[in-house]
Each structure stands twice: as structure tokens, then as C-alpha cells.
Coordinates of C-alpha atoms and ligand atoms in Angstrom, one line a residue:
M1 CA 20.9 -12.5 -2.8
S2 CA 21.6 -15.1 -5.5
V3 CA 21.4 -14.2 -9.3
A4 CA 22.5 -17.8 -10.2
R5 CA 19.0 -19.5 -9.0
F6 CA 15.4 -17.9 -8.2
V7 CA 11.9 -18.5 -9.1
H8 CA 10.1 -14.9 -10.0
D9 CA 6.5 -14.7 -11.1
T10 CA 5.0 -11.5 -12.8
L11 CA 1.6 -10.7 -12.5
P12 CA -0.4 -10.1 -15.6
Q13 CA -1.4 -6.5 -15.4
R14 CA -1.9 -3.3 -18.1
V15 CA -0.6 -0.6 -16.8
R16 CA -1.4 3.1 -17.9
F17 CA 0.2 6.5 -17.1
A18 CA -1.6 9.4 -18.0
S19 CA -1.5 12.6 -16.3
G20 CA -4.6 14.3 -16.7
E21 CA -6.5 11.7 -18.5
A22 CA -8.3 9.3 -16.4
A23 CA -11.4 9.5 -17.3
G24 CA -10.0 9.0 -21.0
Q25 CA -8.1 5.7 -20.6
L26 CA -10.3 4.4 -18.3
A27 CA -13.3 5.0 -20.9
E28 CA -11.0 2.8 -23.6
E29 CA -10.2 0.1 -21.2
I30 CA -14.4 -0.4 -20.5
K31 CA -14.4 -0.1 -24.4
E32 CA -11.8 -3.4 -24.8
L33 CA -13.6 -5.2 -21.9
G34 CA -16.5 -5.3 -23.4
V35 CA -18.5 -4.4 -20.2
S36 CA -21.8 -2.4 -19.4
R37 CA -22.5 -2.5 -16.4
L38 CA -20.3 -0.9 -13.9
M39 CA -20.2 -0.7 -10.4
V40 CA -18.2 2.5 -9.2
V41 CA -16.3 2.0 -6.0
A42 CA -15.2 4.9 -4.6
A43 CA -15.4 6.7 -0.8
R44 CA -15.0 10.2 -2.7
K45 CA -18.2 10.6 -4.8
W46 CA -16.6 13.8 -6.8
L47 CA -13.3 12.3 -7.6
A48 CA -15.6 9.3 -9.1
E49 CA -17.4 11.2 -11.0
Q50 CA -15.2 13.3 -12.3
V51 CA -13.2 10.1 -13.3
A52 CA -16.2 7.7 -14.5
G53 CA -19.2 10.2 -15.2
G54 CA -19.2 9.4 -18.7
L55 CA -19.0 5.7 -18.3
P56 CA -22.3 3.4 -18.0
V57 CA -22.4 2.9 -14.6
A58 CA -25.2 0.9 -13.3
V59 CA -24.5 1.6 -9.4
W60 CA -22.2 3.9 -7.5
H61 CA -21.0 2.4 -4.2
H62 CA -19.3 4.9 -1.6
D63 CA -19.6 2.6 1.3
V64 CA -16.0 2.4 1.7
V65 CA -14.6 1.5 5.2
M66 CA -10.7 1.3 5.5
H67 CA -9.2 -2.7 6.4
V68 CA -12.6 -3.9 5.0
P69 CA -14.8 -4.7 7.8
V70 CA -16.4 -8.4 7.0
E71 CA -19.9 -6.1 6.8
T72 CA -18.7 -3.7 4.5
A73 CA -17.7 -6.6 1.8
V74 CA -21.0 -8.3 2.3
R75 CA -23.5 -5.1 1.7
A76 CA -20.6 -4.5 -1.4
R77 CA -21.3 -8.1 -2.7
E78 CA -25.1 -7.6 -2.0
V79 CA -25.1 -4.4 -4.4
A80 CA -23.2 -5.5 -6.5
A81 CA -25.5 -8.7 -7.1
E82 CA -28.5 -6.3 -7.4
H83 CA -27.3 -3.9 -10.0
D84 CA -26.2 -7.5 -12.2
V85 CA -22.8 -5.7 -13.0
D86 CA -20.6 -7.0 -14.8
A87 CA -16.9 -5.3 -13.7
L88 CA -15.7 -3.3 -11.2
V89 CA -14.0 0.3 -11.2
C90 CA -12.3 1.0 -8.1
I91 CA -11.0 5.1 -7.7
G92 CA -9.4 6.4 -4.6
G93 CA -6.5 4.5 -2.5
G94 CA -5.9 1.4 -0.7
S95 CA -9.5 1.2 0.9
A96 CA -11.6 1.6 -2.3
T97 CA -9.3 -0.9 -4.2
G98 CA -9.8 -3.4 -0.9
L99 CA -13.2 -3.3 -1.5
A100 CA -13.7 -3.9 -4.9
K101 CA -11.1 -7.0 -4.2
A102 CA -13.2 -8.1 -1.6
V103 CA -16.5 -8.5 -4.3
A104 CA -14.0 -10.1 -7.1
L105 CA -13.0 -12.5 -4.7
T106 CA -16.1 -14.2 -4.4
T107 CA -18.0 -13.1 -7.8
G108 CA -14.9 -12.9 -10.4
L109 CA -15.8 -9.5 -11.6
P110 CA -13.2 -8.1 -13.6
I111 CA -11.7 -4.9 -11.7
V112 CA -10.1 -1.9 -13.1
A113 CA -8.4 0.6 -11.0
V114 CA -7.8 4.2 -10.6
P115 CA -5.2 4.8 -7.9
T116 CA -5.1 8.0 -6.2
T117 CA -3.3 7.6 -2.7
Y118 CA 0.5 5.6 -3.1
A119 CA -0.9 2.2 -0.7
G120 CA -0.3 0.1 -4.3
S121 CA -3.0 -2.5 -3.8
E122 CA -3.6 -2.2 -7.3
A123 CA -0.5 -3.7 -8.6
T124 CA -0.6 -7.0 -5.8
N125 CA -3.4 -9.9 -6.1
V126 CA -3.7 -10.0 -2.1
W127 CA -7.0 -9.0 -0.5
G128 CA -8.0 -8.3 3.3
I129 CA -10.5 -8.7 5.1
T130 CA -11.3 -7.2 8.7
E131 CA -13.2 -9.6 11.4
E132 CA -13.7 -8.5 15.1
G133 CA -10.3 -6.9 15.0
R134 CA -8.5 -9.3 13.2
K135 CA -7.7 -9.1 9.7
T136 CA -7.9 -12.0 7.6
T137 CA -5.5 -12.0 4.2
G138 CA -5.0 -14.2 1.1
V139 CA -3.2 -14.3 -2.1
D140 CA -6.0 -14.9 -5.2
D141 CA -5.5 -13.7 -8.8
R142 CA -9.3 -12.7 -9.3
V143 CA -8.4 -9.8 -6.9
L144 CA -5.4 -8.7 -9.0
P145 CA -7.1 -5.6 -11.3
R146 CA -6.8 -6.1 -14.9
T147 CA -5.6 -3.0 -15.4
V148 CA -4.6 0.2 -13.3
V149 CA -5.0 3.9 -14.6
Y150 CA -2.5 6.2 -13.0
D151 CA -3.2 9.7 -13.2
A152 CA -1.0 11.7 -11.2
S153 CA -3.5 15.1 -11.2
L154 CA -5.7 13.1 -9.2
T155 CA -3.6 12.7 -6.7
R156 CA -3.2 16.6 -6.2
T157 CA -6.1 16.9 -3.5
L158 CA -4.4 14.3 -1.2
P159 CA -4.0 16.1 2.0
V160 CA -0.1 16.7 2.1
G161 CA 0.2 14.8 5.7
M162 CA -1.7 11.8 4.2
S163 CA 0.5 11.9 0.8
V164 CA 3.5 11.9 2.7
A165 CA 2.3 8.7 5.2
S166 CA 1.1 7.0 1.9
G167 CA 4.2 7.7 0.2
L168 CA 5.9 6.4 2.9
N169 CA 4.0 3.1 3.0
A170 CA 5.5 3.1 -0.2
L171 CA 8.8 3.0 0.5
A172 CA 8.2 0.7 3.3
H173 CA 7.1 -1.9 0.4
C174 CA 10.5 -1.3 -1.5
V175 CA 12.7 -2.0 1.8
D176 CA 10.7 -5.0 2.9
S177 CA 10.9 -6.5 -0.5
M178 CA 14.9 -6.7 0.0
W179 CA 14.2 -9.6 2.8
A180 CA 10.9 -10.5 2.6
P181 CA 9.8 -14.7 2.1
R182 CA 10.2 -14.6 -1.5
A183 CA 12.4 -11.4 -1.8
D184 CA 14.6 -12.5 -5.5
P185 CA 16.9 -9.7 -7.3
I186 CA 13.7 -8.5 -9.6
D187 CA 12.4 -7.3 -6.9
A188 CA 15.4 -6.1 -5.7
A189 CA 15.7 -3.9 -8.9
L190 CA 12.4 -2.5 -8.8
A191 CA 12.3 -1.8 -5.4
E192 CA 15.9 0.3 -5.7
E193 CA 14.2 2.1 -8.2
G194 CA 11.1 2.7 -5.9
I195 CA 13.2 4.2 -3.3
R196 CA 14.9 6.8 -5.8
A197 CA 11.7 7.4 -7.5
L198 CA 9.7 7.9 -3.5
N199 CA 13.1 9.9 -2.5
A200 CA 12.6 12.7 -5.7
G201 CA 9.0 13.2 -5.7
L202 CA 8.2 12.9 -1.9
P203 CA 9.6 16.1 -1.1
Q204 CA 8.8 17.8 -4.3
V205 CA 4.8 16.5 -2.9
F206 CA 5.5 18.1 0.6
A207 CA 6.7 21.8 -1.1
D208 CA 4.2 22.0 -3.6
P209 CA 1.5 19.4 -2.9
V210 CA 0.0 20.2 -6.3
G211 CA 3.0 20.2 -8.5
L212 CA 2.4 17.6 -10.7
A213 CA 6.3 16.5 -11.3
G214 CA 6.5 15.2 -8.0
R215 CA 3.4 13.6 -7.6
E216 CA 4.3 11.7 -10.6
Q217 CA 7.5 10.5 -9.4
T218 CA 5.8 9.3 -6.2
L219 CA 2.8 7.5 -8.2
Y220 CA 5.5 5.5 -10.2
G221 CA 7.6 5.0 -7.3
A222 CA 4.5 3.6 -5.7
Y223 CA 3.5 1.3 -8.5
L224 CA 7.2 -0.3 -8.7
S225 CA 7.2 -0.7 -5.0
A226 CA 3.5 -2.7 -5.3
V227 CA 5.0 -5.1 -7.8
A228 CA 8.4 -5.9 -6.1
F229 CA 6.1 -6.3 -2.7
A230 CA 3.6 -8.0 -4.2
S231 CA 6.3 -10.7 -5.6
A232 CA 8.4 -10.7 -2.8
G233 CA 5.9 -11.1 0.1
S234 CA 5.5 -9.6 3.7
G235 CA 8.7 -9.3 5.7
L236 CA 8.7 -8.3 9.1
H237 CA 7.9 -4.6 8.8
H238 CA 4.6 -5.8 7.3
K239 CA 3.7 -8.1 10.1
I240 CA 4.4 -5.7 12.3
C241 CA 2.0 -3.1 10.4
H242 CA -0.5 -5.8 10.0
V243 CA -1.1 -7.0 13.5
L244 CA -1.0 -3.1 14.8
G245 CA -3.6 -2.2 12.1
G246 CA -5.9 -5.0 12.7
M247 CA -5.5 -5.0 17.1
F248 CA -6.0 -1.1 17.0
D249 CA -7.3 -0.1 14.3
L250 CA -4.3 2.3 13.5
P251 CA -4.4 4.3 10.3
H252 CA -2.7 2.1 7.5
A253 CA 0.1 4.3 5.6
Q254 CA 1.2 6.8 8.9
T255 CA 1.4 3.2 10.7
H256 CA 3.9 1.9 8.1
A257 CA 5.6 5.5 8.4
I258 CA 6.1 4.9 11.6
V259 CA 7.4 1.8 11.9
L260 CA 9.6 1.7 9.0
P261 CA 13.1 3.5 10.5
H262 CA 12.8 1.0 13.5
V263 CA 12.6 -1.8 11.0
L264 CA 15.6 -1.0 8.8
A265 CA 17.6 0.2 11.7
F266 CA 16.8 -3.3 13.3
N267 CA 17.4 -5.6 10.4
G268 CA 19.6 -3.6 8.5
P269 CA 23.2 -4.5 10.2
D270 CA 21.9 -8.1 9.5
A271 CA 21.4 -7.2 5.6
P272 CA 24.3 -6.2 4.1
E273 CA 23.3 -6.5 0.5
A274 CA 20.2 -4.6 1.1
E275 CA 21.5 -2.2 3.1
R276 CA 24.0 -1.1 0.3
R277 CA 21.4 -1.0 -2.2
I278 CA 18.7 0.8 -0.2
A279 CA 21.6 3.7 0.7
A280 CA 22.7 3.9 -2.7
A281 CA 18.7 4.7 -4.1
F282 CA 18.5 7.1 -1.5
G283 CA 22.0 8.9 -2.7
A284 CA 23.4 8.3 1.6
P285 CA 25.8 7.2 3.3
S286 CA 23.5 4.6 5.1
A287 CA 20.2 3.1 4.4
N288 CA 19.0 4.8 8.0
E289 CA 20.7 8.0 7.4
G290 CA 18.7 8.3 3.9
L291 CA 15.8 7.7 5.1
A292 CA 15.8 9.7 8.3
A293 CA 17.0 12.4 5.6
L294 CA 13.5 12.2 3.9
R295 CA 11.7 11.8 6.8
S296 CA 12.7 14.7 8.5
E297 CA 12.6 17.0 4.9
V298 CA 8.5 15.8 4.7
D299 CA 7.9 16.4 8.7
A300 CA 7.0 12.5 8.7
P301 CA 4.6 10.9 11.6
V302 CA 7.1 9.4 14.9
A303 CA 4.9 7.8 17.6
L304 CA 2.3 5.4 17.4
R305 CA 0.9 6.9 20.6
D306 CA -0.2 9.9 18.5
Y307 CA -2.4 7.8 16.8
A308 CA -4.2 6.2 19.9
M309 CA -2.5 3.2 20.3
P310 CA -2.9 2.4 23.9
E311 CA 0.2 1.6 26.1
H312 CA -0.7 -1.4 27.5
G313 CA -1.0 -3.1 23.8
I314 CA 2.4 -3.1 23.2
E315 CA 3.2 -5.8 25.1
T316 CA 0.2 -7.8 23.1
A317 CA 0.9 -7.1 19.7
A318 CA 5.0 -8.0 20.5
G319 CA 3.7 -11.8 20.9
A320 CA 1.2 -11.5 17.9
V321 CA 3.8 -10.3 16.1
L322 CA 6.5 -13.0 17.0
A323 CA 4.2 -15.8 16.2
A324 CA 4.5 -14.3 12.9
V325 CA 7.8 -13.3 12.3
P326 CA 8.8 -14.6 8.5
A327 CA 11.2 -17.4 8.6
G328 CA 14.9 -16.3 7.4
N329 CA 14.7 -12.3 8.6
P330 CA 18.0 -11.3 8.6
A331 CA 18.1 -10.0 12.0
P332 CA 17.3 -12.6 14.8
V333 CA 13.5 -12.1 16.5
T334 CA 13.0 -12.5 19.9
L335 CA 10.0 -11.3 22.4
V336 CA 12.8 -8.9 24.0
S337 CA 13.7 -6.8 21.0
L338 CA 10.1 -7.0 19.4
T339 CA 8.6 -5.2 22.6
A340 CA 11.9 -2.6 22.5
L341 CA 11.0 -2.1 19.2
L342 CA 7.5 -1.6 19.4
R343 CA 8.1 0.8 22.9
A344 CA 10.7 3.2 20.4
A345 CA 7.5 3.3 17.8
W346 CA 5.1 4.0 20.4
E347 CA 7.2 6.7 21.7
G348 CA 8.2 8.4 18.6
D349 CA 12.2 7.2 19.7
L350 CA 13.9 7.4 16.6
P351 CA 17.0 5.2 16.1
R352 CA 20.2 7.2 16.2
Ligands
NAD1 P1 -7.6 5.5 2.3 O1 -7.7 4.1 0.9 O2 -8.5 5.0 2.9 O3 -7.3 6.9 1.9 C1 -6.9 7.5 2.8 C2 -8.1 9.1 3.2 O4 -7.9 9.6 1.7 C3 -9.4 8.4 2.9 O5 -10.7 9.2 3.4 C4 -10.0 8.5 1.2 O6 -11.0 9.1 1.0 C5 -8.8 9.9 1.5 N1 -8.1 10.4 -0.3 C6 -7.7 9.3 -1.4 N2 -7.5 10.1 -2.4 C7 -7.6 10.8 -2.3 C8 -7.1 12.1 -3.2 N3 -6.9 11.8 -4.4 N4 -7.7 13.2 -2.7 C9 -8.4 13.3 -1.6 N5 -8.7 12.2 -0.6 C10 -8.4 11.5 -0.7 O7 -6.1 4.9 2.6 P2 -4.8 4.5 1.9 O8 -3.7 4.4 3.0 O9 -4.7 4.6 0.8 O10 -5.0 2.4 2.1 C11 -5.2 1.5 3.2 C12 -5.8 0.3 2.7 O11 -5.7 -0.2 1.6 C13 -5.6 -0.7 4.2 O12 -7.2 -1.1 4.2 C14 -4.8 -1.1 3.4 O13 -4.6 -2.8 4.4 C15 -5.0 -1.6 2.1 N6 -3.5 -2.3 1.3 C16 -3.8 -2.8 0.8 C17 -2.9 -3.2 0.0 C18 -2.6 -5.3 -0.6 O14 -2.0 -5.2 -1.3 N7 -3.8 -5.6 -0.6 C19 -1.5 -2.8 0.3 C20 -1.4 -1.5 0.1 C21 -2.8 -1.2 1.0

């Protein structure tokens, strides 16, 4: 990766980090925006009320579904219009953020995001909507939240298994940002620091899910990972997970957590600089060993078949991924190698 010649876009967004202060920080942001008819988008009512209870909310919207089915997006847009809202506040994981983005895409309404998982959607200008088993994504600056309020204390209620999977989803943003189509030295620097923070934070979250220090490190790493990913674009790992998620309605974070070691082992030998940087960020002799050590420490999910992906889906998915392999992927990709990778991920046969 040459530092002599590259083009890097930085997305315009304010980020506020303040553990235990989401309500106050959000109120300041709403005041500054000068808005007074909020639509609060959140799957978890109690979480939303805790954060936005004191704000001028025109409508609370809890009809949130993972991967944003088109009917859900249409309903949310109707609700926004019926209540004549002037801003969107999403409080929750990538699914709540994704729904707010679907509304912003057609209305141009500003979003303030309060993330409570490590998915990272809040720091990207990427939207996604699913229709008949196919997820369509696009890039549009209207969906980029104006401000993100990060409050690690809100993530303490995220169950440990989901926290681990979501943190590994963030780690996958970092790893893919090393070789995705628009990867540049700034992305790699962000990704390296993201891996370091996630590797430090996740074991603490696993050992002490209500402790704040591990949650803060993990949230910080998740933000860095998303910024790197937004700039670098989708690499092979994201293309695989995108196809699997849309085709088999698999849980997003767990799919990423399972597929990541296979893609790292596949691309690593053909991407020596990425391999060196990832290993350094883990503080391990190799990238694969660093990831394996973290995964075993946090009891990471291992097999796609545990999430109800059908075995016959391996072949169908391999064909669909092959058609979407990003240009410039470090390792050459064939139908045979992809099928072997997906089979190993399906069976839970971890790379050695
Ligand atoms: P999610 O938002 O569906 O959350 C998972 C579960 O955790 C849900 O049941 C949710 O209600 C619950 N939850 C969230 N925060 C909680 C908390 N603090 N306490 C208790 N429960 C809590 O899952 P996710 O993995 O965060 O997001 C996945 C979605 O985000 C997918 O649709 C994916 O495509 C999208 N995504 C988009 C981008 C992007 O850039 N556009 C990036 C990453 C993910």
C-alpha cells in the first residue's frame, strides 16, 4: 500500500463519546440542530425512553426488523410523513440505524444516532434494504448520521454472546479495510488501531459484561472500524456475508464472526503487509494466531450450520459470491476455493 499516491474521503460527522451521558449529550445535539418533532427509531422501548425521554418526540417507532425488509422501510416512511417529523433519532443496533437510514434516504431528514451494539452502521453512508431474499445496498450521503452519541454504559445490557459477535463484526470491518477496493493508508491506520482496541476490549466484556472499561474500548474500536470500512468499501469478507445474510436470513453479527477467520486465512498469505499489520495489532506472531487466540478467549461462534444455513446453500452462495468478488482481492478466487471456504465455515472447521 503506497503512501505516495492515494485519494481519501473523510465523511463529515460529529462524534461525541461520553459514558453515562447519552441523554444529556443527545439533548444538546437536538438543541443545536434546532429541531422539535423527533421520530425515535428503536427496537427496545426501554432503551429509547431512557435516552430520549426528555426530548420533543413526535412519534416513537419500534417496528424494527434486521436487514430492513422493504415493507418495514415503507411503513417507517409513512409514519415519518404522518407525524410531520423534522429529525430522526435512532437508538439501538445496526437494525435501528438501518431503518432510520431508509427513512432519511427518501426524506433527507437528519439523523442523530445513539448506537448500542458494535455494528458501526452509524459511521457509514451505506444503506441497505432487503426485498425477496436479496439485500440491496447503496451509498448516499443523506443517510450518514449528522452526529453519533456513543455512551458505552448503554451497551452493558447487550447479552454477552451478541456482544462478542458484534465486536467480531467490527473486527471484520478492520480486517477487510486492509484490502478492500478503496483501501488506503489512512484506512489501514484506523483499522490497525481498531483491532488493537477490540482485542483489548472484547475479552474484558466477556469476563465482565457490566464493566465499563472493556465496553468503552470495544465501542471505540467499533467506531474506528466503521470509519475505515466506510472509506475502504466492501472486501471479499463483506461480499460473502452480504450474500449469506440476504439469501438465508442469517444473523448479521454472528455470520461475520464465523466467516472472518476463513477469509483471513485465505487472503493473508497473498497480503503480506496486511498480515504484518494485523499481527502487530493483535500483538501475535501471525494474524491468524492473533484472531484464533481472541476467538477462543471470548468463545466465538464457529459454524454457519448452527444458525440454520442449509447445507445445499453452500453451492448457491458460492456462485453468487463469485459474481461479486471485489477487483484486486489479494488471493485469486475460484468457485472451487470459495466453495471450500464456505463449507469450512458451514461445518465450523476452523483454519489451522
Ligand atoms: P441488531 O441491531 O439487530 O441488534 C441485535 C439485537 O440486540 C436486537 O435484538 C437488538 O434489539 C438488541 N440490542 C441492541 N442493543 C441492545 C442493548 N444495548 N441491550 C440489549 N439488547 C440490545 O444487530 P446489529 O448486529 O447491531 O446490526 C445488524 C444490522 O446492521 C444488519 O442489518 C446489517 O446489515 C446492518 N449494518 C449496516 C452497516 C452499514 O454500514 N450500513 C454496517 C454494519 C451493520
